[in-house]
Amino acid sequence: MTVIHKTAQDWRVTPNLVDYEKTCATFDWAAAPNLCAEMGPGLCNIAYAAVDRHAHGPTASRTALRFVSESDGDTGLSVRGLSYGELGLLARKFTDVLRSLDVHKGDRVFTLLGRCPELYVAILGALRNGSVVSPLFSAFGPEPVATRLSIGEADVLITTKAQYRKKIAGIRDQLPSLRHVFVIDDHDDDSGAQTMGFWPRMDAAGDDAPIEPTTADDPALLHFTSGTTGTPKGALHVHGAVTMHYVTGRYALDLHEDDVYWCTADPGWVTGMSYGVIAPLLHGVTSIVDEGDFDAERWYRILESQGVTVWYTAPTAIRMLIKAGAELAAGSRFPRLRFVASVGEPLNAEAVWWGKRVLGLPIHDNWWQTETGGIMIANTPAFDIKPGSMGRPLPGVHATIVHRRDDGAVEVIDTPGVEGELALKPGWPSMFRGYLHQEERYRKTFADGLYLTGDMAKRDDDGRFWFVGRADDVIKSAGHLIGPFEVENALTDHPAVAEAAVIGVPDPTVGEVVKAFVTLKDGYQPDDALQRDLMAHARKRLGAAVAPKTIAFADSLPHTRSGKIMRRLLKARELGLPEGDTSTIETTGSASATAVTR
Ligand code: ATP
Ligand code: MG
């Protein structure tokens, strides 16, 4: 096992988490900082902690959000900033706008916007109002948008004229709960219209709307899961989650107040909300918001020219940068970059090493889900990395491996190296409070006081967790359980392979056999010689029982719009079965633009 060792020389600043054992042993959620203390006893609101709290202190004049526009042309990147004070003022105004329209606590406010200033203002203003915010990814087609607005019983939507015309106008009469639609690019008088201008209302609004006195248990956010394993679920989160966002921003992302931080995830996904909007504001850092889509050259330029210090991205994005070739990065220098983390999918060992070679820093994998609301297991700056491992549970998080028994109970597996389902002991503050309209399904995720994640993993003897695969994707072959990640990890270690996805195909003799789909890096040809070479490489690394029986070359692999490989779709196509819910599929072919923005 090759380990990336860290010493104090690797730190540019002293990490927030240095003594892991001691911090874990003494950690208590009840003793975590109460960022909303000044709201009054028992009160808690995410937006209070994110912006109101900074309104009058030294942070007020600091840049909260630095937007990098899409239209950078040849002249370099065009950038505009919004200070904490300005953001707070705009959020207060939007709270006032909502109240003037009789939108109150518990009402559902949806956004369907790109990563523009209005998105952040709407989210924060609605949270201040006590409304439940549900951000929709702007590249969703009409159907996923309609389904989510309808399931979520949206009262309010903030969008653009074009989005409205394309996705909402035709189905407006099927959304009886939808009372108000704001369009951010309409400046006309809206009397009698189906939509109203966002900015005219903002201009007329008062700027001192008080914050709603919400408590930690009041609902704040409705996030839909990625739909990787089936129909997306609506997970409800509460204001109390803010403590988790703060603590994990501190320990897992190592935020310090002078950081320039870039989370590439779109706020339409939980990562983009928890760590693209909330956590950085809690820590008073400056966030980069890229309004454009993925482009390898541009991304290197942003990292360099904006002086990004902490970068949080996703494996798909990293694999796309790898595919684009190291030469592209050669012209850029990242002297200020000090920490890089990734989430959303298994991070193959090769990607961790690529970071070290090309960015000068290894990539730190971390694991969590829409349901958990915040990072659970992580590689953090002070500690050695075993590439391919997700890291260790953060302070305050208790993770374990279990086997489900037929009677519905679970057996806790204490032996290192044994695979089973990853389970968590509830108690962290951002745990979801329910799947919308799916009470039974929510209940079934718990057994014997544990939350069952649906992911298979194992723990090693120094407490690191290793992802095996989603329970639905694990392959059963000749009595072995084969985790797709192990096979994919071995394949992506081959220099020709850009991305790999592995499924089980039914076989009369052994139950299932392993089939792999691979995409190639630029400059490699999908021919017989390469196929033989890949087979030999996989057998040598994995042994004949685990190595794929078939390796197919693909131009692209199906991804969700949040960047995850949809193995269930590869399997359905392979077996000629119905494709199931494809509402979140990335439709532009390969892992492109929007696929990396989880
Ligand atoms: P759905 O629940 O609708 O099928 P989803 O599970 O992909 O979609 P998310 O909540 O966005 O929706 O993703 C969480 C899942 O992503 C985790 O349960 C896990 O399977 C995967 N994941 C996240 N981070 C990692 C990681 N670091 N390593 C491996 N897998 C990860
Ligand atoms: Mg899931």
XYZ file of C-alpha atoms and ligand atoms in Angstrom:
630
model
C 0.000 0.000 0.000
C 1.456 3.323 -1.043
C 0.669 6.098 1.372
C 0.990 9.836 0.810
C 2.734 10.992 3.958
C 2.174 14.488 5.265
C 4.468 16.488 7.462
C 4.091 19.958 8.932
C 6.046 21.217 5.893
C 3.081 20.271 3.702
C 0.827 22.683 5.573
C 0.639 26.269 4.393
C -1.395 27.068 7.509
C -1.931 25.008 10.628
C -4.906 22.735 9.898
C -8.013 23.088 12.033
C -7.918 19.393 12.864
C -4.515 18.244 14.082
C -5.181 15.829 16.938
C -7.766 13.481 15.452
C -8.069 11.010 18.309
C -8.372 13.653 21.015
C -10.848 15.787 19.064
C -13.034 12.762 18.344
C -12.904 11.596 21.954
C -13.963 14.931 23.384
C -16.297 16.145 20.660
C -19.895 16.893 21.588
C -22.450 18.390 19.201
C -24.168 20.121 22.109
C -20.946 22.024 22.788
C -20.402 23.084 19.149
C -20.475 26.860 18.546
C -24.003 28.275 18.479
C -23.787 30.703 15.573
C -27.354 31.873 16.143
C -27.011 32.663 19.856
C -27.802 36.331 19.277
C -31.109 35.534 17.586
C -32.489 34.655 21.006
C -32.784 31.531 23.150
C -33.745 28.420 21.202
C -33.746 30.173 17.826
C -31.759 29.131 14.774
C -31.765 30.159 11.134
C -29.175 29.219 8.528
C -29.295 32.656 6.894
C -28.764 34.386 10.226
C -25.497 32.519 10.666
C -24.517 32.959 7.018
C -25.202 36.659 6.494
C -27.083 38.524 9.245
C -24.363 37.692 11.760
C -21.753 39.369 9.545
C -23.808 42.477 8.743
C -22.241 44.847 11.241
C -18.867 43.350 12.047
C -15.548 43.553 10.254
C -16.704 40.877 7.805
C -19.380 43.193 6.333
C -16.989 44.750 3.833
C -15.276 41.482 2.864
C -16.161 39.921 -0.495
C -18.551 37.042 0.097
C -19.088 35.941 -3.493
C -16.842 36.639 -6.443
C -18.696 35.829 -9.673
C -16.601 34.852 -12.669
C -18.719 35.530 -15.714
C -19.203 33.180 -18.627
C -18.198 35.766 -21.203
C -14.549 36.080 -20.452
C -13.559 36.337 -24.150
C -9.870 36.803 -24.810
C -9.393 39.503 -22.293
C -9.129 37.397 -19.190
C -11.844 36.626 -16.698
C -14.515 39.145 -15.970
C -15.256 39.234 -12.286
C -17.655 41.064 -9.961
C -17.936 40.782 -6.229
C -20.663 41.023 -3.625
C -19.641 41.837 -0.063
C -21.160 40.232 3.028
C -22.866 43.542 3.776
C -24.369 43.823 0.274
C -25.493 40.207 0.270
C -27.159 40.654 3.664
C -28.960 43.772 2.488
C -30.279 42.065 -0.650
C -31.370 39.029 1.372
C -33.316 41.296 3.757
C -35.008 42.959 0.813
C -36.042 39.638 -0.664
C -37.499 38.585 2.688
C -39.553 41.774 2.536
C -40.677 41.007 -1.040
C -41.860 37.539 -0.010
C -43.757 38.852 3.003
C -45.447 41.522 0.904
C -46.836 38.688 -1.238
C -48.065 36.711 1.736
C -45.320 34.082 1.510
C -44.393 32.896 4.983
C -42.764 30.291 7.170
C -42.991 26.763 5.759
C -44.013 27.904 2.258
C -41.879 26.392 -0.498
C -39.612 28.652 -2.508
C -37.967 27.055 -5.558
C -35.180 28.448 -7.708
C -34.421 27.531 -11.305
C -31.402 29.684 -12.020
C -27.791 29.515 -13.102
C -25.093 30.477 -10.625
C -25.933 34.182 -10.708
C -26.207 36.669 -7.795
C -30.006 36.437 -7.723
C -29.750 32.726 -6.888
C -27.814 33.428 -3.679
C -30.036 36.366 -2.751
C -33.204 34.314 -3.266
C -31.906 31.368 -1.223
C -30.808 33.532 1.703
C -33.823 35.848 1.619
C -36.209 32.883 1.592
C -34.357 31.129 4.437
C -34.561 34.356 6.465
C -38.288 34.293 5.812
C -38.565 30.793 7.271
C -39.626 29.436 3.889
C -38.339 26.058 2.703
C -35.868 26.445 -0.151
C -35.570 23.945 -2.972
C -32.973 24.781 -5.608
C -33.407 23.140 -9.009
C -30.506 22.604 -11.356
C -30.997 25.004 -14.266
C -30.053 22.463 -16.937
C -32.948 20.163 -16.021
C -35.431 19.668 -18.849
C -39.140 20.504 -18.557
C -40.112 17.125 -17.127
C -37.784 16.914 -14.124
C -38.592 20.543 -13.342
C -42.344 19.905 -13.470
C -42.085 16.751 -11.350
C -40.078 18.437 -8.629
C -42.264 21.551 -8.503
C -45.285 19.347 -8.257
C -43.938 16.852 -5.657
C -42.487 19.752 -3.675
C -45.752 21.762 -3.876
C -43.910 24.921 -4.815
C -45.490 28.201 -3.730
C -42.891 30.440 -5.350
C -40.407 30.066 -8.194
C -37.542 32.367 -9.129
C -36.285 31.839 -12.662
C -35.539 33.575 -15.971
C -37.798 34.518 -18.876
C -36.321 31.855 -21.133
C -36.590 29.116 -18.513
C -40.168 30.110 -17.810
C -41.136 30.024 -21.469
C -39.423 26.705 -22.088
C -40.250 24.760 -18.945
C -43.087 26.334 -16.966
C -45.518 28.309 -19.138
C -47.013 25.191 -20.749
C -47.639 23.391 -17.448
C -48.482 26.300 -15.181
C -52.106 25.223 -14.884
C -50.942 21.825 -13.582
C -49.170 23.477 -10.674
C -52.053 24.738 -8.545
C -49.860 25.521 -5.527
C -47.561 27.835 -7.512
C -48.689 31.333 -6.510
C -45.823 33.555 -7.644
C -43.140 33.350 -10.305
C -40.314 35.886 -10.358
C -38.167 36.360 -13.420
C -34.827 37.986 -12.798
C -34.433 39.463 -16.288
C -37.841 41.094 -16.598
C -37.923 44.774 -15.778
C -41.390 45.528 -17.126
C -44.477 46.452 -15.225
C -45.964 43.088 -14.297
C -49.546 43.959 -13.505
C -51.781 41.180 -14.715
C -48.872 39.061 -15.933
C -48.166 35.418 -15.119
C -44.728 36.326 -13.828
C -43.300 39.338 -12.033
C -39.993 41.132 -12.308
C -37.601 40.236 -9.496
C -35.670 43.509 -9.533
C -38.612 45.958 -9.683
C -39.980 44.246 -6.572
C -36.568 44.316 -4.908
C -36.163 48.012 -5.672
C -39.470 48.759 -4.009
C -38.793 46.587 -0.951
C -37.810 47.684 2.545
C -34.338 46.753 3.720
C -34.927 45.887 7.352
C -37.247 42.871 7.286
C -36.595 41.025 10.559
C -35.557 37.414 10.398
C -38.239 34.771 11.078
C -37.729 33.303 14.552
C -37.191 29.736 13.367
C -35.813 26.969 15.575
C -33.251 24.262 14.830
C -36.074 21.807 14.068
C -37.881 23.953 11.511
C -37.562 22.793 7.889
C -35.167 24.844 5.802
C -34.174 22.945 2.659
C -35.650 20.393 0.312
C -33.027 18.610 -1.780
C -33.669 16.015 -4.414
C -31.155 13.149 -4.607
C -29.195 12.551 -7.796
C -31.360 9.717 -9.129
C -28.362 7.440 -9.633
C -30.126 4.351 -8.343
C -33.735 5.196 -9.192
C -36.316 7.951 -8.983
C -34.891 10.974 -7.143
C -36.097 11.360 -3.561
C -36.902 14.681 -1.881
C -34.901 14.901 1.349
C -35.989 17.457 3.947
C -33.412 19.295 6.070
C -33.774 21.639 9.023
C -32.141 24.911 10.114
C -30.159 23.096 12.818
C -28.012 21.662 9.999
C -26.076 24.907 10.110
C -23.932 23.576 12.976
C -22.853 20.669 10.782
C -22.034 22.959 7.877
C -19.877 25.036 10.175
C -18.050 22.176 11.867
C -17.371 20.268 8.647
C -16.333 23.480 6.856
C -13.789 23.790 9.640
C -12.546 20.208 9.890
C -13.129 18.641 6.469
C -12.530 21.672 4.224
C -10.161 23.363 6.669
C -11.624 26.819 6.000
C -9.750 29.771 7.487
C -11.203 33.258 7.213
C -8.696 34.565 4.664
C -9.331 31.707 2.250
C -10.379 32.102 -1.359
C -12.543 29.070 -1.759
C -14.047 27.482 -4.842
C -16.737 24.796 -4.691
C -17.486 23.736 -8.263
C -20.840 22.158 -7.386
C -24.042 23.823 -8.523
C -26.378 24.804 -5.636
C -29.021 22.656 -7.374
C -27.280 19.717 -5.688
C -26.721 19.305 -1.998
C -22.952 19.857 -2.239
C -23.471 23.180 -3.947
C -25.868 24.265 -1.205
C -24.116 22.927 1.902
C -20.600 23.763 0.727
C -21.101 26.207 -2.168
C -23.478 28.549 -0.346
C -23.743 27.895 3.379
C -20.410 26.679 4.819
C -18.198 29.326 3.162
C -20.500 32.147 4.308
C -20.488 30.769 7.849
C -16.714 30.965 7.825
C -16.589 34.447 6.328
C -14.390 33.393 3.396
C -14.491 34.661 -0.183
C -16.147 32.171 -2.538
C -15.519 31.969 -6.237
C -18.680 31.327 -8.230
C -18.095 30.281 -11.823
C -21.118 31.264 -13.874
C -19.854 29.241 -16.837
C -19.684 25.533 -17.531
C -16.730 23.207 -17.294
C -13.814 23.918 -19.551
C -10.430 22.512 -18.570
C -8.354 25.481 -19.692
C -10.704 27.978 -18.115
C -10.763 26.072 -14.834
C -6.965 26.149 -14.577
C -7.161 29.863 -15.346
C -9.692 30.449 -12.563
C -7.627 28.490 -10.038
C -4.575 30.532 -10.910
C -5.928 34.025 -11.530
C -8.354 34.046 -8.578
C -5.693 32.765 -6.195
C -7.906 29.906 -5.020
C -6.599 28.446 -1.735
C -9.173 25.715 -1.042
C -10.845 23.823 -3.869
C -13.784 21.417 -3.521
C -14.681 19.511 -6.663
C -15.801 16.109 -7.949
C -14.165 12.981 -9.392
C -15.845 13.451 -12.777
C -14.313 16.911 -13.059
C -10.903 15.599 -12.089
C -11.131 12.774 -14.606
C -12.076 15.290 -17.283
C -9.035 17.383 -16.398
C -6.902 14.239 -16.577
C -8.402 13.418 -19.967
C -7.612 16.904 -21.235
C -3.884 16.200 -20.622
C -1.288 17.544 -18.241
C 0.158 19.908 -20.891
C -2.893 22.116 -20.472
C -2.006 22.670 -16.831
C 1.682 23.115 -17.501
C 1.327 26.822 -18.236
C -0.452 27.515 -14.939
C 0.966 27.813 -11.433
C -1.063 27.415 -8.260
C 1.188 28.747 -5.514
C -1.723 29.741 -3.250
C -3.646 26.467 -3.540
C -3.260 24.608 -0.244
C -6.079 22.063 -0.056
C -8.079 20.150 -2.656
C -11.041 17.911 -1.820
C -13.503 15.857 -3.827
C -16.897 14.252 -3.300
C -19.754 12.542 -5.094
C -18.269 9.383 -6.467
C -15.412 7.070 -5.690
C -12.123 8.852 -6.274
C -9.766 6.454 -7.943
C -6.213 6.293 -6.608
C -4.768 7.546 -9.891
C -6.785 10.772 -9.557
C -5.330 11.365 -6.081
C -1.797 11.050 -7.455
C -2.623 13.159 -10.501
C -3.441 16.000 -8.114
C -0.027 15.718 -6.548
C 1.725 15.749 -9.914
C -0.281 18.439 -11.682
C -1.657 20.710 -8.942
C 1.147 20.086 -6.475
C -1.307 18.633 -3.929
C -3.022 15.275 -3.568
C -6.817 15.218 -3.843
C -8.586 14.522 -0.553
C -11.636 12.322 -0.984
C -14.640 12.672 1.277
C -17.963 10.871 1.504
C -21.518 11.899 2.290
C -25.025 11.873 0.799
C -27.965 14.177 0.214
C -29.551 12.488 3.216
C -26.664 13.228 5.592
C -26.673 16.926 4.664
C -22.972 17.273 5.417
C -19.588 15.559 5.105
C -19.328 12.402 7.210
C -16.067 10.670 6.287
C -13.068 12.596 5.035
C -9.392 12.879 4.332
C -8.309 16.090 6.046
C -5.144 18.156 5.534
C -3.069 17.068 8.498
C -3.218 13.336 7.860
C -1.615 10.819 5.553
C -3.706 9.661 2.618
C -4.130 6.103 1.484
C -5.183 6.784 -2.117
C -8.503 5.091 -2.843
C -9.769 5.476 0.735
C -12.540 7.907 1.684
C -10.770 8.762 4.945
C -12.030 8.618 8.527
C -15.302 9.673 10.202
C -15.192 13.302 11.267
C -15.409 14.219 14.951
C -19.019 13.756 16.043
C -19.689 11.113 13.359
C -19.928 7.423 14.264
C -19.660 5.151 11.238
C -19.723 1.391 11.231
C -20.066 -1.572 8.899
C -23.098 -3.831 9.202
C -24.753 -6.842 7.622
C -28.530 -6.743 7.264
C -30.215 -9.865 8.562
C -33.356 -11.380 7.089
C -35.370 -10.441 10.182
C -34.691 -6.734 9.512
C -32.108 -6.342 12.298
C -28.448 -5.630 11.608
C -25.250 -7.230 12.771
C -22.371 -4.846 13.440
C -19.108 -6.021 11.874
C -16.096 -5.050 13.918
C -13.504 -6.939 11.924
C -11.373 -4.743 9.690
C -11.407 -5.647 6.009
C -14.878 -7.212 6.020
C -17.252 -5.657 3.517
C -20.756 -4.681 4.478
C -23.181 -1.790 4.423
C -21.977 1.533 5.729
C -24.155 2.639 8.653
C -24.137 5.804 10.746
C -25.310 6.509 14.256
C -27.799 9.394 14.023
C -27.057 12.419 16.144
C -25.279 14.819 13.808
C -27.329 17.973 13.200
C -27.779 17.869 9.403
C -29.393 14.431 9.250
C -32.404 14.565 6.922
C -35.819 14.477 8.562
C -37.743 12.602 5.924
C -38.279 11.772 2.265
C -41.101 13.931 1.019
C -44.316 11.869 0.734
C -42.377 8.636 1.394
C -42.727 7.969 5.103
C -42.324 4.197 4.771
C -39.154 4.500 2.731
C -37.678 6.872 5.309
C -38.496 4.470 8.129
C -36.831 1.608 6.287
C -33.486 3.382 6.234
C -33.156 2.782 9.993
C -32.484 -0.420 11.901
C -31.337 -0.972 15.469
C -30.730 2.732 15.992
C -28.525 3.052 12.903
C -29.061 4.854 9.607
C -28.306 2.495 6.713
C -26.707 4.338 3.825
C -27.227 1.889 0.963
C -23.479 2.013 0.230
C -21.140 -0.932 0.703
C -17.772 -0.251 2.303
C -15.090 -1.713 4.555
C -12.916 -0.301 7.301
C -9.209 -0.994 7.581
C -7.239 -1.510 10.755
C -6.401 2.138 11.214
C -9.977 3.278 10.918
C -10.039 4.374 7.282
C -13.108 3.562 5.222
C -12.974 2.199 1.685
C -15.885 2.438 -0.708
C -16.907 -0.844 -2.319
C -19.975 0.164 -4.343
C -23.607 0.967 -3.934
C -25.512 -1.967 -2.497
C -27.527 -2.103 -5.755
C -24.385 -2.226 -7.884
C -22.404 -4.887 -6.037
C -21.778 -7.928 -8.240
C -22.227 -11.492 -7.020
C -20.001 -13.846 -8.958
C -19.181 -17.476 -8.067
C -19.777 -16.824 -4.382
C -17.678 -13.624 -4.327
C -19.057 -10.165 -3.741
C -17.301 -7.859 -6.161
C -17.365 -4.120 -5.605
C -17.448 -2.201 -8.889
C -15.109 0.471 -7.509
C -12.225 -1.948 -6.987
C -12.426 -3.042 -10.614
C -12.916 0.489 -11.939
C -10.010 1.710 -9.824
C -7.711 -0.938 -11.353
C -8.830 -0.076 -14.875
C -8.341 3.677 -14.465
C -4.797 2.948 -13.303
C -4.031 1.913 -16.878
C -2.564 4.869 -18.778
C -5.076 4.616 -21.637
C -8.240 4.674 -19.551
C -10.080 7.903 -18.788
C -13.155 6.510 -17.094
C -14.496 3.040 -16.296
C -17.843 1.620 -15.199
C -18.431 -1.951 -14.165
C -21.661 -3.959 -13.999
C -22.680 -7.551 -13.336
C -24.213 -9.462 -16.242
C -26.282 -12.572 -15.415
C -24.489 -15.841 -16.069
C -26.009 -19.326 -15.695
C -22.893 -20.824 -14.132
C -21.503 -18.239 -11.731
C -24.510 -15.986 -11.117
C -23.044 -12.826 -12.576
C -19.913 -12.012 -14.554
C -18.130 -8.681 -14.521
C -18.422 -6.479 -17.567
C -16.502 -3.225 -17.865
C -17.100 -0.207 -20.057
C -14.152 2.124 -20.557
C -13.586 5.462 -22.245
C -10.095 6.264 -23.456
C -7.836 9.243 -23.011
C -7.085 11.330 -26.077
C -4.482 9.697 -28.304
C -5.436 6.051 -27.613
C -7.157 3.791 -30.159
C -9.888 1.315 -29.160
C -8.362 -1.720 -30.876
C -7.836 -5.424 -30.121
C -4.289 -4.910 -28.923
C -5.394 -2.373 -26.305
C -8.242 -4.605 -25.245
C -5.855 -7.519 -24.672
C -3.515 -5.240 -22.788
C -6.354 -3.978 -20.564
C -7.512 -7.522 -19.858
C -4.009 -8.553 -18.870
C -3.613 -5.450 -16.696
C -6.922 -6.134 -14.927
C -6.131 -9.834 -14.348
C -2.723 -9.006 -12.958
C -4.158 -6.419 -10.591
C -7.335 -8.180 -9.555
C -6.956 -11.889 -10.228
C -9.068 -13.880 -12.648
C -12.082 -14.192 -10.310
C -12.582 -10.439 -9.984
C -11.222 -9.102 -13.308
C -13.815 -8.304 -15.985
C -14.701 -11.067 -18.410
C -15.506 -8.473 -21.035
C -14.195 -4.963 -21.571
C -16.148 -2.779 -23.980
C -14.892 0.532 -25.350
C -17.381 3.377 -25.156
C -17.278 6.933 -26.481
C -18.952 8.103 -23.316
C -20.659 6.720 -20.217
C -24.123 7.754 -19.009
C -23.895 10.215 -16.129
C -26.396 11.944 -13.939
C -26.341 15.698 -14.281
C -24.567 15.743 -10.948
C -21.716 13.780 -12.486
C -22.291 10.219 -11.327
C -21.985 7.204 -13.573
C -25.404 5.563 -13.991
C -24.428 1.913 -13.797
C -28.072 0.861 -13.581
C -28.595 2.349 -17.051
C -25.598 0.524 -18.532
C -27.044 -2.646 -17.066
C -30.575 -2.029 -18.345
C -29.211 -1.327 -21.819
C -26.989 -4.391 -21.701
C -29.913 -6.605 -20.735
C -32.492 -4.900 -22.941
C -34.578 -3.881 -19.907
C -36.561 -0.676 -19.373
C -34.299 2.225 -18.467
C -36.367 3.414 -15.493
C -36.237 7.006 -14.291
C -33.839 8.967 -16.481
C -34.919 12.434 -15.367
C -31.448 13.304 -14.115
C -29.456 11.938 -17.030
C -26.868 14.165 -18.649
C -28.071 14.411 -22.228
C -25.206 16.043 -24.062
C -23.306 12.810 -24.493
C -20.073 12.414 -22.643
C -19.319 13.646 -19.170
C -19.570 17.184 -20.307
C -20.263 20.649 -19.057
C -22.922 20.250 -16.433
C -21.864 16.767 -15.404
C -19.136 18.020 -13.151
C -21.045 20.483 -11.127
C -22.218 18.347 -8.267
P -30.044 8.375 -5.552
O -30.067 8.254 -4.056
O -31.213 9.115 -6.095
O -29.770 7.085 -6.246
P -27.400 9.446 -5.252
O -27.264 8.480 -4.133
O -26.335 9.420 -6.300
O -28.803 9.302 -5.952
P -26.528 11.753 -3.805
O -27.108 11.880 -2.459
O -26.241 12.976 -4.590
O -27.512 10.920 -4.679
O -25.173 10.959 -3.737
C -24.735 10.247 -2.609
C -24.054 8.974 -3.039
O -22.899 9.296 -3.848
C -23.485 8.176 -1.904
O -24.470 7.374 -1.284
C -22.418 7.354 -2.618
O -22.988 6.241 -3.286
C -21.881 8.324 -3.637
N -20.678 9.003 -3.091
C -20.579 10.233 -2.575
N -19.315 10.502 -2.198
C -18.596 9.401 -2.460
C -17.213 9.035 -2.294
N -16.336 9.873 -1.793
N -16.845 7.792 -2.675
C -17.746 6.929 -3.187
N -19.031 7.208 -3.386
C -19.468 8.435 -3.031
Mg -28.608 7.857 -2.693
